[in-house]
Tab-separated table of C-alpha atoms in Angstrom:
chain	number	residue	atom	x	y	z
F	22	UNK	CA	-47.506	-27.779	0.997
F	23	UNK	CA	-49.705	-29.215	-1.241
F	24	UNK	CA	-49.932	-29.902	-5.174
F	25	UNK	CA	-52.257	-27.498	-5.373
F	26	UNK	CA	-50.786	-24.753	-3.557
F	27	UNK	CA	-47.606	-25.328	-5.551
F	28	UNK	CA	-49.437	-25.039	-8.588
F	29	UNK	CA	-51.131	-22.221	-7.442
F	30	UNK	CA	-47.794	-20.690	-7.018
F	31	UNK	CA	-46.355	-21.324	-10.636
F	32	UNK	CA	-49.286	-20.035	-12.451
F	33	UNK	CA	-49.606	-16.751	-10.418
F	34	UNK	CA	-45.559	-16.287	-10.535
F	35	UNK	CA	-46.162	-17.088	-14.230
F	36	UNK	CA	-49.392	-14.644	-14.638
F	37	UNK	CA	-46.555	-12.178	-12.884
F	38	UNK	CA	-44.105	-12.822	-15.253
F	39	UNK	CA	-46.780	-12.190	-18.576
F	40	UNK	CA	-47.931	-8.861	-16.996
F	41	UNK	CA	-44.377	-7.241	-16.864
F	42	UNK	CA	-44.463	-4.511	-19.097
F	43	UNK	CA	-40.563	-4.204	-19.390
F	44	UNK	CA	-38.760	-5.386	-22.057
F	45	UNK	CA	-36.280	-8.542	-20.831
F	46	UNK	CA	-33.221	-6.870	-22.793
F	47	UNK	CA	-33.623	-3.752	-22.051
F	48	UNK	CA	-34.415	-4.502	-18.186
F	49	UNK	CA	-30.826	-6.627	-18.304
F	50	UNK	CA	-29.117	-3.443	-20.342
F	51	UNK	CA	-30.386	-1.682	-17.213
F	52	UNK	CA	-28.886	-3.796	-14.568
F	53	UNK	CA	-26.128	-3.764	-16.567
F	54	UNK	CA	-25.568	-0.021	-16.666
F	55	UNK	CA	-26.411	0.101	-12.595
F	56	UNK	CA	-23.232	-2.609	-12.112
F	57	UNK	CA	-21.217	-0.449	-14.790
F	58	UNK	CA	-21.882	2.535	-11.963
F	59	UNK	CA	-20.658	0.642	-8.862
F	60	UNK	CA	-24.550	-0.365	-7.960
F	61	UNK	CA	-25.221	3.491	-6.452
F	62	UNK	CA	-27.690	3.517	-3.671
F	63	UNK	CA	-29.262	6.239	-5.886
F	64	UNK	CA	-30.941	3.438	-7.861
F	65	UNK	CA	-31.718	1.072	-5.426
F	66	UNK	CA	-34.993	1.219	-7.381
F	67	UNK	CA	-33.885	-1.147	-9.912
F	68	UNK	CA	-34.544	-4.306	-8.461
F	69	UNK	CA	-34.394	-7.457	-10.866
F	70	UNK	CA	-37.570	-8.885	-9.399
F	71	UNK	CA	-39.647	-5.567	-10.346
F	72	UNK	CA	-41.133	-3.614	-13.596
F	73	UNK	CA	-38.708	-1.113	-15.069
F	74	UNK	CA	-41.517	0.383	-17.163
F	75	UNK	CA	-44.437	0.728	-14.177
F	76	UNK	CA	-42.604	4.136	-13.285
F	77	UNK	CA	-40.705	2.869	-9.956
F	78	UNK	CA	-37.662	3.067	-11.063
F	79	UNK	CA	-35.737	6.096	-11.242
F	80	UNK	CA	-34.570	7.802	-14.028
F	81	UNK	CA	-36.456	5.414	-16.427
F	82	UNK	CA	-39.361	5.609	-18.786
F	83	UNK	CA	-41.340	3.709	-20.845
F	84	UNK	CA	-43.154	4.359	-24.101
F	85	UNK	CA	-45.913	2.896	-23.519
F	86	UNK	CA	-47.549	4.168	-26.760
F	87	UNK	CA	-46.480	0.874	-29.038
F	88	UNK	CA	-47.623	-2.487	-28.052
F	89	UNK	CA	-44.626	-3.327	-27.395
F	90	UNK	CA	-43.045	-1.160	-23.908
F	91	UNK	CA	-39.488	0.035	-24.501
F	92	UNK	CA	-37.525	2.245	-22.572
F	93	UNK	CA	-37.217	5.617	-24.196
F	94	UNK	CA	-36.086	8.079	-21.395
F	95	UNK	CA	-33.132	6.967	-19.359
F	96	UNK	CA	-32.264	10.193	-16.806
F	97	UNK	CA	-28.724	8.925	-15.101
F	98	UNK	CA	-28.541	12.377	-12.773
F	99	UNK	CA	-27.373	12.988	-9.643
F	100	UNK	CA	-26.367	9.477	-8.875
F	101	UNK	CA	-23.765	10.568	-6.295
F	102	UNK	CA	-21.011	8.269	-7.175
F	103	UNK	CA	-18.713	6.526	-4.809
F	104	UNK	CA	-15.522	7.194	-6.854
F	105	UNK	CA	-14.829	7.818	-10.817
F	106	UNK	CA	-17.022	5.756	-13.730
F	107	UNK	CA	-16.806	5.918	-16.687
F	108	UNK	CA	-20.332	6.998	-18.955
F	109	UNK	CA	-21.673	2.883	-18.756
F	110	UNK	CA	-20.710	1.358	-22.482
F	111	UNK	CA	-23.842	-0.279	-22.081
F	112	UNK	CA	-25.938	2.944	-22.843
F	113	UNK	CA	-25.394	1.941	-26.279
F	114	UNK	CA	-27.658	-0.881	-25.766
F	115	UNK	CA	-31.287	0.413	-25.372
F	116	UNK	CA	-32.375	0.749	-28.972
F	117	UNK	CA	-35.352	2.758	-28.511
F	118	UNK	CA	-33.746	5.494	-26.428
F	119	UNK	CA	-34.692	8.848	-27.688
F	120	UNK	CA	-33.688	10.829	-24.701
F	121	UNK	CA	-30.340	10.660	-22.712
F	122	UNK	CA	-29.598	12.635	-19.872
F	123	UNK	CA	-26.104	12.111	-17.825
F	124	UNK	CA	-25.906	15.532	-15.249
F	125	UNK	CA	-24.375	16.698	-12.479
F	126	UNK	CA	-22.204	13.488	-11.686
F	127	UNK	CA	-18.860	15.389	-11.063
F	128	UNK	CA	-17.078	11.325	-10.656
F	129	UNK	CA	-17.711	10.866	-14.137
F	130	UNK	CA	-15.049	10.887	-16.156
F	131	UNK	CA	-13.137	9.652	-19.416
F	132	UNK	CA	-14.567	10.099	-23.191
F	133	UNK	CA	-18.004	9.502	-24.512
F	134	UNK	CA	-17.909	6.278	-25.333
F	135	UNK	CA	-18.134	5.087	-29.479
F	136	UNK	CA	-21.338	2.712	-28.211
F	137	UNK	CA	-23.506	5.631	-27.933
F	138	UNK	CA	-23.750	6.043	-31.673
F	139	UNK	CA	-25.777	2.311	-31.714
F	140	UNK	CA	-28.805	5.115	-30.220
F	141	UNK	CA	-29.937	5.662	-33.838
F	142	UNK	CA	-33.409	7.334	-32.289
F	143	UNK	CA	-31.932	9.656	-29.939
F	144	UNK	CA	-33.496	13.290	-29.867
F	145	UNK	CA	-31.371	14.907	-26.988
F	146	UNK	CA	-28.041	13.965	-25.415
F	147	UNK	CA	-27.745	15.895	-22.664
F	148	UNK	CA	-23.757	15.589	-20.386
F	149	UNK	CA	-23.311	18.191	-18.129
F	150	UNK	CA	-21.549	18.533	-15.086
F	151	UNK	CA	-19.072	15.820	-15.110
F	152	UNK	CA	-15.582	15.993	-15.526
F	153	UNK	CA	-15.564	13.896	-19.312
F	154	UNK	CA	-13.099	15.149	-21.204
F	155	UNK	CA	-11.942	15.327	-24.594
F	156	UNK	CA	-12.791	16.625	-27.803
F	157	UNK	CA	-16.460	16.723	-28.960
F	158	UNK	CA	-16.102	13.123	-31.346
F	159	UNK	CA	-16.460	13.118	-34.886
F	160	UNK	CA	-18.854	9.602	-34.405
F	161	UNK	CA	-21.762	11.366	-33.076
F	162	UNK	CA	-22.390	13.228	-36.151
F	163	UNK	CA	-24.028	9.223	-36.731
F	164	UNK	CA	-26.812	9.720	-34.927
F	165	UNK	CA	-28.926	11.423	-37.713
F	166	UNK	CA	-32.015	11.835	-35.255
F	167	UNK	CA	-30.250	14.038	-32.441
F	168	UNK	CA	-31.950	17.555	-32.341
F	169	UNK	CA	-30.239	19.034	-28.838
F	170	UNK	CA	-27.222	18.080	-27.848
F	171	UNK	CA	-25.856	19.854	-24.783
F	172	UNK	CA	-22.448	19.272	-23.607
F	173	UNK	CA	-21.926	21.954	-21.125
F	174	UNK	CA	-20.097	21.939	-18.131
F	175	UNK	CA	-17.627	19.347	-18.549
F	176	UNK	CA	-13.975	19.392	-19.579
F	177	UNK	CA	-13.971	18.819	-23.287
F	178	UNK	CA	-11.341	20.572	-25.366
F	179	UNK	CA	-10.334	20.971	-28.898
F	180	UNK	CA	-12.646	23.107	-31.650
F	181	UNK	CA	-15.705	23.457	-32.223
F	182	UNK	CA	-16.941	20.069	-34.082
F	183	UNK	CA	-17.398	21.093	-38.397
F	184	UNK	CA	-20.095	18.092	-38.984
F	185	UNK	CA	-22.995	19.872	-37.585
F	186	UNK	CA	-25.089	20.639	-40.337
F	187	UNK	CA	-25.222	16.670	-41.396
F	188	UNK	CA	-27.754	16.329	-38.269
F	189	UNK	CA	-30.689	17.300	-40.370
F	190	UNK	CA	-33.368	17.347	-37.319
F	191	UNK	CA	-30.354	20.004	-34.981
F	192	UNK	CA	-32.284	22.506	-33.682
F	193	UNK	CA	-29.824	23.721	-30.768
F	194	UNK	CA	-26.455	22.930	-29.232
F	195	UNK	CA	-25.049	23.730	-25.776
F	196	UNK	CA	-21.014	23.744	-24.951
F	197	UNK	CA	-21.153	26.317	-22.666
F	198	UNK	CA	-18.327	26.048	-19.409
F	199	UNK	CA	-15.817	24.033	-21.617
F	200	UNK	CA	-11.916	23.929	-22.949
F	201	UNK	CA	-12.799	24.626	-26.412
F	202	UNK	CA	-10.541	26.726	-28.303
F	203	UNK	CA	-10.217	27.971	-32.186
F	204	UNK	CA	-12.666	29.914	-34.326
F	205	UNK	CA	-16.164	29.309	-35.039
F	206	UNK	CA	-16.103	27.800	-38.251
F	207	UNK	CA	-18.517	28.713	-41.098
F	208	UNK	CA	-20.986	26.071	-41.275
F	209	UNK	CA	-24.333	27.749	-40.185
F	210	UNK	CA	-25.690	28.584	-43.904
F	211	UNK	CA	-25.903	25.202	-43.992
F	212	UNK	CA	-27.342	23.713	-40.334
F	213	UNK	CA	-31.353	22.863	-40.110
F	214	UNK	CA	-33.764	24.949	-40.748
F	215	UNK	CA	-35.058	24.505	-36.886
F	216	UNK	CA	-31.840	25.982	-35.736
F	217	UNK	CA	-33.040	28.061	-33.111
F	218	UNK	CA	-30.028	27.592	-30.064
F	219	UNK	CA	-26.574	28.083	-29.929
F	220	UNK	CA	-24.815	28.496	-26.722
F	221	UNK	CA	-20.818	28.681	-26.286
F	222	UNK	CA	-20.217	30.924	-23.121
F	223	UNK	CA	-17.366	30.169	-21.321
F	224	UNK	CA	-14.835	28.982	-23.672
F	225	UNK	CA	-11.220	29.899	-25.518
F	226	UNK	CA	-12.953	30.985	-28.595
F	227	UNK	CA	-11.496	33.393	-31.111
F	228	UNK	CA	-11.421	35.109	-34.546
F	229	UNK	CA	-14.622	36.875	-35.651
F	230	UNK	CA	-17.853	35.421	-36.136
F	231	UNK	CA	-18.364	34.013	-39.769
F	232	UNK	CA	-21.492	35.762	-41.342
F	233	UNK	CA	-22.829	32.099	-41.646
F	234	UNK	CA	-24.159	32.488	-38.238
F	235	UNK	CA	-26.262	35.270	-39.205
F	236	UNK	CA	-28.103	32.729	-41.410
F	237	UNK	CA	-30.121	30.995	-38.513
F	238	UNK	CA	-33.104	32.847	-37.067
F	239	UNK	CA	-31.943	31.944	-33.523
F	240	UNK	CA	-34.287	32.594	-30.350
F	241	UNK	CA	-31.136	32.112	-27.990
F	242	UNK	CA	-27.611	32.639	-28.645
F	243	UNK	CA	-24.788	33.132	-25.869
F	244	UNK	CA	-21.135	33.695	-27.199
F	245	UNK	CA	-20.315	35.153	-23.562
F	246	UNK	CA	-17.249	35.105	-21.882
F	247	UNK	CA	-14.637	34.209	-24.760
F	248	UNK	CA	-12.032	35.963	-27.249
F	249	UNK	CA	-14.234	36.720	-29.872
F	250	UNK	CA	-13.360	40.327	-31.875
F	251	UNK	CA	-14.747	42.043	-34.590
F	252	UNK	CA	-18.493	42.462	-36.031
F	253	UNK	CA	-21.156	40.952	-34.324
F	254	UNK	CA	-24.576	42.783	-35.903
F	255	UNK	CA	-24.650	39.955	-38.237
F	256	UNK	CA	-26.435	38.060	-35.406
F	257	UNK	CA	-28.798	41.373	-35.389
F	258	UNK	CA	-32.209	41.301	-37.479
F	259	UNK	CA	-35.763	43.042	-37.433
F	260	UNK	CA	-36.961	40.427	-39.380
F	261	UNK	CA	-35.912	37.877	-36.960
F	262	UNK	CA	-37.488	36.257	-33.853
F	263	UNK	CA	-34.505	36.642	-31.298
F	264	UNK	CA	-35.301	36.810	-27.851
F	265	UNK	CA	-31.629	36.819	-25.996
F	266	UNK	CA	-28.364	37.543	-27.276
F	267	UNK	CA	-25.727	37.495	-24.702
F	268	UNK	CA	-22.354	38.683	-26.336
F	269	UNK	CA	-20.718	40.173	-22.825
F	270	UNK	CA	-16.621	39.424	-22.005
F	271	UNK	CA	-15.098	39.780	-25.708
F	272	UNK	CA	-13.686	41.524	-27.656
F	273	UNK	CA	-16.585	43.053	-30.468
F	274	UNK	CA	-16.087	46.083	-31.738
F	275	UNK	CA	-19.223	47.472	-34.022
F	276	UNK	CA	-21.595	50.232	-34.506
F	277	UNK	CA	-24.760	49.364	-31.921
F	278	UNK	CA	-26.726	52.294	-33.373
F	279	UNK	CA	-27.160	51.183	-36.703
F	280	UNK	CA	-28.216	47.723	-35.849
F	281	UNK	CA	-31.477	47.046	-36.049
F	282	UNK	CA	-33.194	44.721	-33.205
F	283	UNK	CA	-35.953	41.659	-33.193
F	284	UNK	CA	-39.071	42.848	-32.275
F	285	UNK	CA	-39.528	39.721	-29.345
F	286	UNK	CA	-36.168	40.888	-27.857
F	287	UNK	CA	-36.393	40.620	-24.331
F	288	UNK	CA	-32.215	40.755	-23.409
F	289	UNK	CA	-29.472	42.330	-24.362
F	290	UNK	CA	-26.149	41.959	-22.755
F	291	UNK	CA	-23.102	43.174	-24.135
F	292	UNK	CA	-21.242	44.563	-21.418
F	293	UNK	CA	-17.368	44.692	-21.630
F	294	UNK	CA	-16.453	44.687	-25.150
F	295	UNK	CA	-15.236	47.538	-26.880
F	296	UNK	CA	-18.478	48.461	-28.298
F	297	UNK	CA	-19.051	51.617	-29.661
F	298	UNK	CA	-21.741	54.528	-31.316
F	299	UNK	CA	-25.055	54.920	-29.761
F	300	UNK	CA	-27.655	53.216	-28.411
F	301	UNK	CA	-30.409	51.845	-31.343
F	302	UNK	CA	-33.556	53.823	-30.916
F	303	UNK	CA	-35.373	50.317	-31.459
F	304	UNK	CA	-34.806	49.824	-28.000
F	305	UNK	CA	-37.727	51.863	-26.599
F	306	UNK	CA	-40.294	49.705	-28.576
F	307	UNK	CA	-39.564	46.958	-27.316
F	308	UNK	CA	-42.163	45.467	-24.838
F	309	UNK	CA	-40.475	42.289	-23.874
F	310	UNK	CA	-37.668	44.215	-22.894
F	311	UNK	CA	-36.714	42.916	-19.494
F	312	UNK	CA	-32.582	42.956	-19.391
F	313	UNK	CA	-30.247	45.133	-20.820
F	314	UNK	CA	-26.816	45.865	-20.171
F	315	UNK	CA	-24.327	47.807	-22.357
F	316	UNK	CA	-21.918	48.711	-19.673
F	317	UNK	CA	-17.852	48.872	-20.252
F	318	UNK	CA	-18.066	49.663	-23.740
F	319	UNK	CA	-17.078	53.034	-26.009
F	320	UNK	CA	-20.417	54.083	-26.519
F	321	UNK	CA	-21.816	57.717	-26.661
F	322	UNK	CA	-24.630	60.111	-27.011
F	323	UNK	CA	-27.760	59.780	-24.900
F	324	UNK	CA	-29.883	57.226	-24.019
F	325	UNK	CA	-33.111	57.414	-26.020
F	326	UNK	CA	-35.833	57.837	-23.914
F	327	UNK	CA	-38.993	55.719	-23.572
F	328	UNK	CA	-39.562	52.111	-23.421
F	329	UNK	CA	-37.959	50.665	-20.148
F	330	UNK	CA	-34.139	52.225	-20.542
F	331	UNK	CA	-34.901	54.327	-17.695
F	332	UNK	CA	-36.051	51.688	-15.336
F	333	UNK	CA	-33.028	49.863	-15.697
F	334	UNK	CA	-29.726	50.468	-13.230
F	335	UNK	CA	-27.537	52.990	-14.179
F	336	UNK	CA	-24.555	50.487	-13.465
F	337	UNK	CA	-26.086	48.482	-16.768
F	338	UNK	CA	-24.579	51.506	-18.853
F	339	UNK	CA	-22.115	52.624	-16.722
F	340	UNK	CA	-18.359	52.996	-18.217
F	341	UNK	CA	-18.643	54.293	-21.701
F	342	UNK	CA	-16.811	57.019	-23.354
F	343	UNK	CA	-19.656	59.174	-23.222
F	344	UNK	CA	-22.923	57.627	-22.673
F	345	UNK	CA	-25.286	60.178	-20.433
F	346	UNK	CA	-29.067	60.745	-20.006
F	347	UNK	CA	-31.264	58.793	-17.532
F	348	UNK	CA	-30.476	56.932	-15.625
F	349	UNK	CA	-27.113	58.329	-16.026
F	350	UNK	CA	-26.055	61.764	-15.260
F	351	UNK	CA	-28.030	64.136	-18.245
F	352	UNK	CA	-26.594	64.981	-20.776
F	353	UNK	CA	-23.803	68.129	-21.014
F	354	UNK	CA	-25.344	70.755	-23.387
F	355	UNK	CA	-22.649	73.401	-25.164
């Protein structure tokens, strides 16, 4: 070969090197986190010898807004593990991460590690579908700039976590399909303004609700499928801009017919609690109105009419202590 093929060679390999828009740490935090995983086949994509932030490898993006490329979006799903990992330590170790996403990875296991709390930008932490366990830890109440964190599906245990109105930017939380046991404590007067998401189906939760959680005007909450007793209309508002509430599988006991419902309501479930009055009136005004079920429950008197109550399956209202009208059988007159 000649000299001037072999200086050919180092300036293009050179000209190569400049045009990588990947930062060199975060590129080596990368490789890092792929070893930490047992090198899945899944991300065969991350190569050493190409561009982390020219959208070939997977999971990864770039923000390629700043002059300077850093990753921002690291999406470790689906990776099909060998055997059990850990969540990599090295996570901890991208500094401009503002979204994390670590789902449906049943082989991994352990605790969320105390490096994660070095993402001071992080938006949304999002671990589902492993098999992490644990309590929810204290240290992530750190990371001031988390807005969603959603921690369902896992095997996390203990109570609900009291430091959740220090996040000042938390605008919804997830822990649905967990261990978690105790009350809901009464912390929502104080949670952000953006609060807008709570779900907790799926739990060991008990007590009544604390009127704190009234507070919020939440589009979605879900308290499914736990121990929960008592008054739940606190949760109820016209002048709020709910559009599901799913309280089904408890234990609420309240007057339905004297709440009064959100106007962008479009489901209702509250089968299988022990319910009781009438149906709310409020119901046949509502045009967004696409689910409802009040079924197993002590409720009585007839269903108003109007609205879509009648085009919805009797079985929905089925099992009440006296519940009749259409779509149930009408109604007995004396």
């Amino acid at each position: 070969m000649s000299l001037l093929s072999i200086l050919l060679l180092i300036v293009m390999s050179f000209s190569l090197a400049l045009s990588e828009l990947c930062n060199p740490q975060d590129k080596q935090t990368l490789l890092q986190i792929k070893k930490e995983l047992g090198n899945p086949t899944t991300l065969s994509s991350w190569h050493p010898k190409t561009d982390c932030c020219n959208n070939s490898w997977v999971g990864v993006s770039c923000d390629t807004v700043t002059p300077t490329y850093r990753v921002d979006n690291l999406d470790l799903s689906e990776l099909n593990l060998r055997k059990p990992y850990p969540i990599p330590p090295s996570v901890g170790s991208l500094p401009c991460l503002k979204f994390l996403y670590i789902t449906n990875n049943p082989n991994i296991v352990g605790t969320i590690p105390t490096t994660i709390t070095k993402l001071t930008k992080l938006r949304e932490l999002n671990i589902r579908y492993t098999n992490i366990s644990g309590q929810i830890p204290h240290f992530l109440s750190q990371i001031k700039a988390l807005g969603f964190l959603d921690l369902s599906n896992n095997k996390l245990s203990g109570n609900l976590p009291s430091w959740l109105p220090s996040l000042p930017d938390l605008y919804g939380i997830s822990f649905d399909n967990n261990y978690i046991s105790g009350p809901i404590p009464d912390l929502f007067a104080s949670v952000s303004e953006r609060f807008g998401f709570i779900s907790l189906s799926g739990n060991r939760l008990i007590g009544k609700i604390p009127a704190s959680l009234g507070k919020p005007d939440m589009k979605i909450v879900d308290l499914s499928r736990n121990m929960l007793e008592g008054d739940a209309s606190v949760l109820f508002g016209s002048e709020k801009h709910t559009e599901r509430i799913y309280l089904a599988n408890n234990l609420f006991a309240f007057d339905l017919g004297k709440v009064r419902l959100s106007k962008t309501l479009g489901l209702l479930d509250v089968g299988h609690n022990l319910i009781y009055g009438t149906l709310p009136k409020g119901l046949t005004s509502l045009k967004d109105l696409y689910y409802l079920d009040v079924s197993y429950n002590n409720l009585c008197g007839e269903i108003p009419r109007g609205g879509k109550l009648q085009e919805f399956d009797a079985s929905l209202y089925a099992n009440n202590k006296c519940l009749c009208g259409s779509p149930l059988p009408s109604c007995k007159r004396f």
